[in-house]
Tab-separated table of C-alpha atoms in Angstrom:
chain	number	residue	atom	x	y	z
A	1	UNK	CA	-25.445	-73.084	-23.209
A	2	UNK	CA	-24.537	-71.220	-26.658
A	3	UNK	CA	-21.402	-70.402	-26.703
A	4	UNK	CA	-21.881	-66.438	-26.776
A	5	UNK	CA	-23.806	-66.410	-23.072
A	6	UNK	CA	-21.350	-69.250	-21.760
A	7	UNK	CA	-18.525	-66.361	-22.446
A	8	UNK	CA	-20.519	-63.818	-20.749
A	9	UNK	CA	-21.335	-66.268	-17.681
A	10	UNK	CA	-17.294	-67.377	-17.893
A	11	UNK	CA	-16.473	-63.222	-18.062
A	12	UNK	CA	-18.646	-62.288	-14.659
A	13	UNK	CA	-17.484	-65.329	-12.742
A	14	UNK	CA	-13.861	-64.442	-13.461
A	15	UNK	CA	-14.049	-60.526	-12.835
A	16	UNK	CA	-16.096	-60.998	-10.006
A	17	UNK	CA	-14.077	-64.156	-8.510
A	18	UNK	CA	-12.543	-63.450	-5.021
A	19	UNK	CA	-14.918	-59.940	-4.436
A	20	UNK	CA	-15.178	-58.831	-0.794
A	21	UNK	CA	-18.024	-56.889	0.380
A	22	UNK	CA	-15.933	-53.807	-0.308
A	23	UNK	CA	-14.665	-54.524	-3.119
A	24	UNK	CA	-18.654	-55.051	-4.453
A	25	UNK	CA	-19.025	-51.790	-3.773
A	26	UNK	CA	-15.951	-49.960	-5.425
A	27	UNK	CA	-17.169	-47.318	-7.943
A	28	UNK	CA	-15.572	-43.969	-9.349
A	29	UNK	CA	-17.828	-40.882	-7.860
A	30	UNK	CA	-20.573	-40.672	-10.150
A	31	UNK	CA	-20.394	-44.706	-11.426
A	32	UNK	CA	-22.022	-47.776	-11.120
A	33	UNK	CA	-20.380	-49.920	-8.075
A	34	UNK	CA	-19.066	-53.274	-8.645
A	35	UNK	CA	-22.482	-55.016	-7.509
A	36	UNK	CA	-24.721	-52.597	-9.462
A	37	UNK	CA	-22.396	-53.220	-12.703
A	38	UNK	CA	-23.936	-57.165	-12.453
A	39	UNK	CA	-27.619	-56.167	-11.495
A	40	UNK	CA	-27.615	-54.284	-14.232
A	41	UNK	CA	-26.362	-57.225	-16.353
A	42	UNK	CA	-29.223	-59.278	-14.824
A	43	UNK	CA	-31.276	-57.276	-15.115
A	44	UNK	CA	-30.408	-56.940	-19.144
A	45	UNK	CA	-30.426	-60.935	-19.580
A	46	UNK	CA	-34.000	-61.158	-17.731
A	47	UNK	CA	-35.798	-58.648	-19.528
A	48	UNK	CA	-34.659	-60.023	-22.896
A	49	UNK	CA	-35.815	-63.354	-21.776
A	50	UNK	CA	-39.183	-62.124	-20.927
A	51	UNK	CA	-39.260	-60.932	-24.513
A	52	UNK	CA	-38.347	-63.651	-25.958
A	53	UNK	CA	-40.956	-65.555	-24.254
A	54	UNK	CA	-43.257	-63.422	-24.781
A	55	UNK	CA	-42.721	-63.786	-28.337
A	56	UNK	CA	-43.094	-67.117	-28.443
A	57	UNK	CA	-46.507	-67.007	-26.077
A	58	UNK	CA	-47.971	-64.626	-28.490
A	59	UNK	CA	-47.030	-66.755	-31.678
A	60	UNK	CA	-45.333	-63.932	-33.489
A	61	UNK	CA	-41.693	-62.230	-33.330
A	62	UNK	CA	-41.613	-58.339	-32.528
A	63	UNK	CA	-38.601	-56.957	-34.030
A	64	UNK	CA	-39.168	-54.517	-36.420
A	65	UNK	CA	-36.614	-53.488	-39.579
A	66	UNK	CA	-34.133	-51.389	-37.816
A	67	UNK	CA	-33.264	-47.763	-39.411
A	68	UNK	CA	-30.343	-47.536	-41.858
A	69	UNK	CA	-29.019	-45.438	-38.146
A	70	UNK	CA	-29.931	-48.360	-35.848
A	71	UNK	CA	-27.938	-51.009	-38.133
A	72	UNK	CA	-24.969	-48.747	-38.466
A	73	UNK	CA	-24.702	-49.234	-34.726
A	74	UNK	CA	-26.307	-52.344	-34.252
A	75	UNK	CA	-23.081	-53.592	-36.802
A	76	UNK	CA	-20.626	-51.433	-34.470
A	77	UNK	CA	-22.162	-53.085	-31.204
A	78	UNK	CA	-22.996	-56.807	-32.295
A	79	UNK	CA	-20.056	-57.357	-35.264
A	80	UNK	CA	-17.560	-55.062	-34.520
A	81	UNK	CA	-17.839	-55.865	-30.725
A	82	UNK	CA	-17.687	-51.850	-29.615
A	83	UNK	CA	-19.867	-50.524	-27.183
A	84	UNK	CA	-19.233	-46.703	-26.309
A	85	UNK	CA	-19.558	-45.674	-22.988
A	86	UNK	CA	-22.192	-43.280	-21.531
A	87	UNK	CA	-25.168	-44.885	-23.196
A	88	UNK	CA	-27.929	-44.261	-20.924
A	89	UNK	CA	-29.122	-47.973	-19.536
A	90	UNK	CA	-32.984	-48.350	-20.562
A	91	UNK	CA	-35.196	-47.557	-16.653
A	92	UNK	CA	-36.025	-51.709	-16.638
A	93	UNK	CA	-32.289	-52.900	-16.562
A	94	UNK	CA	-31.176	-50.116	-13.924
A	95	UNK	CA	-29.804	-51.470	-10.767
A	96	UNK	CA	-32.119	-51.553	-7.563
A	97	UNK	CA	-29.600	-52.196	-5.277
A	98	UNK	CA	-28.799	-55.888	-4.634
A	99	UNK	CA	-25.449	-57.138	-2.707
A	100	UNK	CA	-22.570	-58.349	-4.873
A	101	UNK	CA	-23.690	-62.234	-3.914
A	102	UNK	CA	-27.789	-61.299	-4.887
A	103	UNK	CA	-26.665	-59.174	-8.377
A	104	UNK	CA	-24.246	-62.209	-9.165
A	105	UNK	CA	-27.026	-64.815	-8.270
A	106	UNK	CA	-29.547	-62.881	-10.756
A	107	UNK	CA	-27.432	-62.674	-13.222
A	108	UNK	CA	-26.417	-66.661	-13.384
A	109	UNK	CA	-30.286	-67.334	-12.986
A	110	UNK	CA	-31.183	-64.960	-15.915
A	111	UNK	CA	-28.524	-65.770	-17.875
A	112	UNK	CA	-29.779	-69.521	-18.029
A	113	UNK	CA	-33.452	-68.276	-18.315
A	114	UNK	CA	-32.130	-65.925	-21.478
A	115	UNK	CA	-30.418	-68.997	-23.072
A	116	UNK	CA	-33.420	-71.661	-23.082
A	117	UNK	CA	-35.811	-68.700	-23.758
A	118	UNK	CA	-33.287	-68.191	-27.148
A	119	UNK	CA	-33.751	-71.851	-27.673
A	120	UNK	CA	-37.374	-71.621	-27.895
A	121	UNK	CA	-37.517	-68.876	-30.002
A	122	UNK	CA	-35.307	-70.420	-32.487
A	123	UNK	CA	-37.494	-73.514	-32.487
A	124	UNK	CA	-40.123	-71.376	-32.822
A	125	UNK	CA	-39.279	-69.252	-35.627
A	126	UNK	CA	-36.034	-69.936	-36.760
A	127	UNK	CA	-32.410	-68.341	-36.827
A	128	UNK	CA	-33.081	-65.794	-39.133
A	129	UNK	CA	-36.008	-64.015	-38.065
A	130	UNK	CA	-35.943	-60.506	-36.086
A	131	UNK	CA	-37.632	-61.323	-32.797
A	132	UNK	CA	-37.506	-58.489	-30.881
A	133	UNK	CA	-36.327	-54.652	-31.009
A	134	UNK	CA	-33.297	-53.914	-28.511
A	135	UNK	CA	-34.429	-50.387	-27.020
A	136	UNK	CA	-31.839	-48.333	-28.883
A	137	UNK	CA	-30.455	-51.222	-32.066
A	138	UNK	CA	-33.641	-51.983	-33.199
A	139	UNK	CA	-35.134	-55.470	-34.240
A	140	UNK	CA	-32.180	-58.318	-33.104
A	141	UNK	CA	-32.082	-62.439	-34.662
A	142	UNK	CA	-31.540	-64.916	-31.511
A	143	UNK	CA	-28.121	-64.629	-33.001
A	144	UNK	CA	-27.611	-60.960	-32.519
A	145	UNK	CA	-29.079	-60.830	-29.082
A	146	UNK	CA	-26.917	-63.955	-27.914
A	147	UNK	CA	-23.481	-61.827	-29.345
A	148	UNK	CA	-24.774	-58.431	-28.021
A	149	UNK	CA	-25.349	-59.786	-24.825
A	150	UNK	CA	-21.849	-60.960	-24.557
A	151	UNK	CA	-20.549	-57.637	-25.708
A	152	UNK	CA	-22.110	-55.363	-23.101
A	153	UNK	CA	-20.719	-58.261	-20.634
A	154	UNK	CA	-17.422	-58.259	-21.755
A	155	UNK	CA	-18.035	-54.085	-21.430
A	156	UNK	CA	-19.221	-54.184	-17.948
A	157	UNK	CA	-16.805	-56.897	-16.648
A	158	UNK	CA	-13.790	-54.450	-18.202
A	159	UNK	CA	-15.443	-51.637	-15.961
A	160	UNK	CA	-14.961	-53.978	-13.016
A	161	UNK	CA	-11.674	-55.546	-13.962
A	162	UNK	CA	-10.827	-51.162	-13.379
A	163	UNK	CA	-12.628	-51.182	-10.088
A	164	UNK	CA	-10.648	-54.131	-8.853
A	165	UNK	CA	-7.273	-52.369	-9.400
């Protein structure tokens, strides 16, 4: 597994290590619980798989040049590793309301799907190449979507970490 998404997979299965049903489902009024926190993530890895597949199905990458706005953040979010809080999660990653044991087992699953569907679309079209525009960041390399991934992880799994205190 590349070494970004192994971090991610290593994050999740340490913050969420030991979890009782209860503690799956301890939020701050208002928040994301515990278990909704790693649909989410799921969620996130699948539907940049899909993309990535999809991609490769169709024979041509889909990221676009991002705007001079989208690669000031896309630099804060992917380099710098900061992701600011209360960014609005795009409708197809929101969480639909799995247990803590069904959100973790999705996100494992689609984690491993996200990493060969990387793979492919390396092979495809090489490292370099924008394949496909992250909702807000714009057009991502394999690279960038392997490192943002494990950013927003290492976000979420702080957010837990919190919950767990």
């Amino acid at each position: 597994m590349d070494p970004h998404l192994q971090r991610a997979l290593t994050e999740i299965e340490a913050a969420t290590h030991g979890l009782s049903g209860a503690d799956w489902q301890r939020a701050p009024a208002g928040h994301w619980h515990c278990a909704q926190i790693v649909e989410h993530l799921g969620k996130a890895y699948g539907s940049t798989a899909y993309i990535l597949d999809k991609c490769v199905a169709d024979g041509a990458p889909k990221g676009r040049r991002p705007s001079w706005r989208q690669r000031l953040f896309a630099t804060m979010v992917v380099n710098l590793g900061f992701l600011p809080s209360g960014v609005k999660a795009p409708a197809m990653t929101v969480p639909g309301g799995l247990s803590g044991d069904e959100a973790l087992a999705l996100a494992r699953r689609t984690l491993q799907e996200l990493d060969a569907a990387a793979v492919r679309c390396v092979d495809r079209f090489g490292a370099g190449v924008r394949v496909a525009n992250h909702p807000i960041l714009g057009g991502f390399t394999v690279g960038q979507w392997r490192r943002f991934h494990w950013v927003h992880t290492r976000h979420h799994m702080r957010q837990i970490l919190q919950r767990r205190r």
